[in-house]
Short mmCIF file of C-alpha atoms in Angstrom, two decimals:
data_model
loop_
_atom_site.label_atom_id
_atom_site.label_comp_id
_atom_site.label_asym_id
_atom_site.label_seq_id
_atom_site.Cartn_x
_atom_site.Cartn_y
_atom_site.Cartn_z
CA MET A 1 -14.86 179.59 186.65
CA TYR A 2 -18.16 178.01 187.68
CA ARG A 3 -18.14 175.31 185.00
CA ASN A 4 -14.53 174.24 185.61
CA CYS A 5 -14.28 174.54 189.39
CA LEU A 6 -17.19 175.78 191.47
CA LYS A 7 -19.71 173.36 189.98
CA ARG A 8 -17.67 170.38 191.20
CA ILE A 9 -17.30 171.91 194.67
CA LEU A 10 -21.06 172.43 194.82
CA ASP A 11 -21.61 168.81 193.76
CA VAL A 12 -19.38 167.48 196.54
CA VAL A 13 -20.86 169.69 199.27
CA LEU A 14 -24.53 169.16 198.37
CA SER A 15 -24.26 165.43 197.66
CA GLY A 16 -22.26 164.88 200.86
CA LEU A 17 -24.86 166.70 202.96
CA ALA A 18 -27.70 164.85 201.22
CA ILE A 19 -26.09 161.46 201.87
CA LEU A 20 -25.72 162.25 205.58
CA ILE A 21 -29.26 163.63 205.96
CA LEU A 22 -30.96 160.95 203.89
CA SER A 23 -29.05 157.92 205.21
CA PRO A 24 -32.03 156.79 207.38
CA LEU A 25 -34.26 156.96 204.28
CA PHE A 26 -31.70 154.87 202.37
CA ALA A 27 -31.98 152.21 205.06
CA VAL A 28 -35.79 152.21 205.07
CA ILE A 29 -35.95 151.90 201.27
CA ALA A 30 -33.40 149.07 201.31
CA VAL A 31 -35.46 147.07 203.82
CA TRP A 32 -38.68 147.72 201.85
CA ILE A 33 -37.10 146.46 198.62
CA LYS A 34 -35.83 143.27 200.30
CA LEU A 35 -39.22 142.57 201.86
CA ASP A 36 -41.12 143.31 198.65
CA SER A 37 -39.31 141.00 196.23
CA PRO A 38 -36.26 138.72 196.05
CA GLY A 39 -33.07 140.20 194.65
CA PRO A 40 -30.45 142.83 195.41
CA VAL A 41 -31.25 146.27 196.81
CA LEU A 42 -29.24 148.12 194.19
CA PHE A 43 -29.53 147.90 190.42
CA ARG A 44 -26.49 148.51 188.21
CA GLN A 45 -26.70 149.39 184.55
CA GLU A 46 -24.05 150.45 182.04
CA ARG A 47 -24.50 154.08 181.01
CA ILE A 48 -22.66 156.71 178.99
CA GLY A 49 -20.76 159.38 180.92
CA ILE A 50 -18.79 162.47 179.99
CA HIS A 51 -16.97 162.20 176.63
CA LYS A 52 -18.89 158.94 176.07
CA THR A 53 -16.95 157.01 178.71
CA ARG A 54 -18.92 154.15 180.23
CA PHE A 55 -19.81 153.64 183.88
CA ASP A 56 -22.29 151.63 185.94
CA ILE A 57 -25.12 153.80 187.22
CA LEU A 58 -26.63 152.90 190.59
CA LYS A 59 -30.34 152.88 191.39
CA PHE A 60 -32.57 151.29 193.97
CA ARG A 61 -33.98 148.18 192.28
CA THR A 62 -37.54 148.76 191.08
CA MET A 63 -38.04 145.75 188.82
CA LYS A 64 -38.10 142.00 189.32
CA GLU A 65 -34.75 140.28 189.23
CA ASP A 66 -35.52 138.46 185.95
CA ALA A 67 -36.67 141.63 184.11
CA PRO A 68 -35.01 142.29 180.71
CA SER A 69 -31.77 144.23 181.16
CA ASP A 70 -30.42 147.14 179.10
CA VAL A 71 -33.87 147.96 177.73
CA PRO A 72 -35.52 151.33 178.44
CA THR A 73 -38.76 150.75 180.34
CA HIS A 74 -40.86 152.52 177.71
CA LEU A 75 -39.71 149.96 175.12
CA LEU A 76 -40.94 146.94 177.09
CA SER A 77 -44.18 145.50 175.71
CA ASP A 78 -45.70 145.26 179.18
CA SER A 79 -43.63 147.10 181.77
CA ASP A 80 -46.25 146.61 184.50
CA GLN A 81 -45.48 142.91 184.83
CA TRP A 82 -41.83 143.65 185.67
CA ILE A 83 -42.14 146.59 188.09
CA THR A 84 -42.42 145.66 191.77
CA ARG A 85 -44.92 147.20 194.17
CA ALA A 86 -42.18 149.13 195.95
CA GLY A 87 -40.66 149.98 192.59
CA ARG A 88 -43.79 151.67 191.30
CA PHE A 89 -43.69 154.19 194.14
CA LEU A 90 -39.92 154.63 194.00
CA ARG A 91 -40.00 155.35 190.27
CA LYS A 92 -42.92 157.78 190.42
CA SER A 93 -41.32 159.67 193.32
CA SER A 94 -37.83 159.43 191.74
CA LEU A 95 -36.50 157.99 195.01
CA ASP A 96 -34.95 155.14 193.02
CA GLU A 97 -32.33 157.65 191.82
CA LEU A 98 -31.00 158.45 195.32
CA PRO A 99 -27.96 156.09 195.17
CA GLN A 100 -26.60 158.33 192.42
CA LEU A 101 -25.76 160.84 195.15
CA LEU A 102 -22.81 158.55 195.88
CA GLN A 103 -21.72 158.79 192.26
CA ILE A 104 -22.03 162.57 192.33
CA PHE A 105 -19.81 162.66 195.42
CA THR A 106 -17.15 160.49 193.72
CA GLY A 107 -17.24 162.47 190.46
CA LYS A 108 -18.87 160.08 188.00
CA MET A 109 -21.94 162.31 187.83
CA SER A 110 -23.07 165.84 188.64
CA ILE A 111 -26.24 167.09 190.29
CA VAL A 112 -27.25 168.81 187.04
CA GLY A 113 -26.42 167.54 183.55
CA PRO A 114 -27.85 165.35 180.79
CA ARG A 115 -29.34 162.14 182.16
CA PRO A 116 -26.85 159.36 181.31
CA ALA A 117 -28.00 157.35 178.30
CA LEU A 118 -27.97 153.58 178.13
CA TRP A 119 -24.91 152.30 176.25
CA ASN A 120 -27.22 151.00 173.48
CA GLN A 121 -29.33 154.15 173.02
CA TYR A 122 -27.35 154.94 169.90
CA ASP A 123 -29.87 157.44 168.53
CA LEU A 124 -29.77 159.54 171.70
CA ILE A 125 -25.97 159.36 171.96
CA GLU A 126 -25.58 160.43 168.33
CA ALA A 127 -28.10 163.24 168.72
CA ARG A 128 -26.28 164.48 171.82
CA ASP A 129 -23.02 164.44 169.89
CA LYS A 130 -24.51 166.86 167.39
CA ASN A 131 -25.61 169.14 170.22
CA GLY A 132 -22.40 168.94 172.28
CA ALA A 133 -24.22 167.31 175.19
CA ASN A 134 -21.78 164.41 175.58
CA ASP A 135 -19.05 166.83 176.65
CA VAL A 136 -20.51 167.57 180.09
CA ARG A 137 -20.78 165.32 183.13
CA PRO A 138 -24.15 163.47 183.26
CA GLY A 139 -26.55 164.56 185.96
CA LEU A 140 -29.09 163.41 188.50
CA THR A 141 -31.39 165.91 186.84
CA GLY A 142 -31.06 168.12 183.80
CA TRP A 143 -32.55 170.69 181.49
CA ALA A 144 -34.39 168.01 179.51
CA GLN A 145 -35.80 166.54 182.73
CA VAL A 146 -37.39 169.82 183.81
CA ASN A 147 -38.73 170.47 180.31
CA GLY A 148 -40.69 167.29 179.68
CA ARG A 149 -38.73 164.29 181.00
CA ASP A 150 -40.29 161.07 179.60
CA ALA A 151 -42.66 163.04 177.37
CA LEU A 152 -39.82 164.33 175.14
CA SER A 153 -38.68 162.68 171.91
CA VAL A 154 -35.02 161.74 171.44
CA ALA A 155 -34.40 164.81 169.27
CA GLU A 156 -36.06 167.09 171.82
CA LYS A 157 -34.05 165.62 174.70
CA ALA A 158 -30.78 166.07 172.80
CA GLN A 159 -31.69 169.65 171.93
CA ARG A 160 -32.47 170.53 175.54
CA ASP A 161 -29.29 168.81 176.74
CA GLY A 162 -27.31 170.77 174.17
CA GLU A 163 -28.83 174.02 175.42
CA TYR A 164 -27.57 173.16 178.90
CA ALA A 165 -24.11 172.14 177.69
CA ALA A 166 -23.73 175.53 176.03
CA ASN A 167 -24.91 177.41 179.15
CA VAL A 168 -23.52 175.73 182.27
CA THR A 169 -24.06 178.42 184.88
CA PHE A 170 -24.89 178.61 188.58
CA GLY A 171 -28.23 180.22 187.76
CA MET A 172 -29.21 177.48 185.32
CA ASP A 173 -28.21 174.76 187.78
CA MET A 174 -30.28 176.36 190.54
CA GLU A 175 -33.26 176.61 188.18
CA CYS A 176 -32.94 172.93 187.25
CA ILE A 177 -32.74 171.88 190.90
CA TRP A 178 -35.73 174.00 191.91
CA ARG A 179 -37.87 172.86 188.99
CA THR A 180 -36.88 169.24 189.64
CA VAL A 181 -38.00 169.42 193.27
CA THR A 182 -41.36 170.94 192.34
CA ALA A 183 -41.88 168.51 189.44
CA VAL A 184 -41.13 165.47 191.61
CA LEU A 185 -43.46 166.67 194.36
CA GLN A 186 -46.22 167.08 191.78
CA SER A 187 -45.30 163.91 189.80
CA ARG A 188 -45.16 165.96 186.60
CA GLY A 189 -43.47 164.73 183.41
CA PHE A 190 -43.54 161.06 184.42
CA GLU A 191 -44.89 158.46 182.03
CA GLU A 192 -44.37 154.72 182.24
CA GLY A 193 -44.10 151.85 179.81
CA GLU A 194 -46.65 151.59 177.01
CA GLN A 195 -48.14 154.99 177.85
CA THR A 196 -44.93 156.68 176.68
CA SER A 197 -44.61 154.47 173.63
CA ARG A 198 -48.17 155.20 172.52
CA ARG A 199 -47.70 158.94 172.93
CA LYS A 200 -44.53 158.92 170.83
CA LYS A 201 -46.30 156.94 168.08
CA GLY A 202 -49.19 159.40 168.14
CA GLU A 203 -51.69 156.85 169.45
#
């Protein structure tokens, strides 16, 4: 009942309220981005959705307009040179993800679910297949996000996402949302660029 009906209702109600309440913040961020660096306010990137369908995810732009596209930030040799001043704060605070509220409202995403993989993150997509995680709508936050976020390996992320896919409940969604809010406020689980790459290589 919850998975097939009530979850979608909750997504529409909460995302709709959030859009209305946060609309002044959207405007302030948009002006800040335009003043900070040339380029569009929003960044679009092809991602993998439910059942491996593709869609363009929306974010507030945090990198320079000529930054490499379709490359995870932690794989860039020097991510610092591409991230804007406004972008550094937006990424650390996760405010760059706010435009995805619009995509939750329209049904491309959910509030809670596996974070949508880049179309070329084949290892993550394959690992999620094995764990059944590609069969749920991608989320603004998810079980993997509240259990390590950028600090998790691909296999660990897929495992956590699979745990969520097998247990989509109201209680689990509320836990993810609560833990996401507290983690964002404390900036926990966030690593950027070469720092993440070094940790995964054991350096």
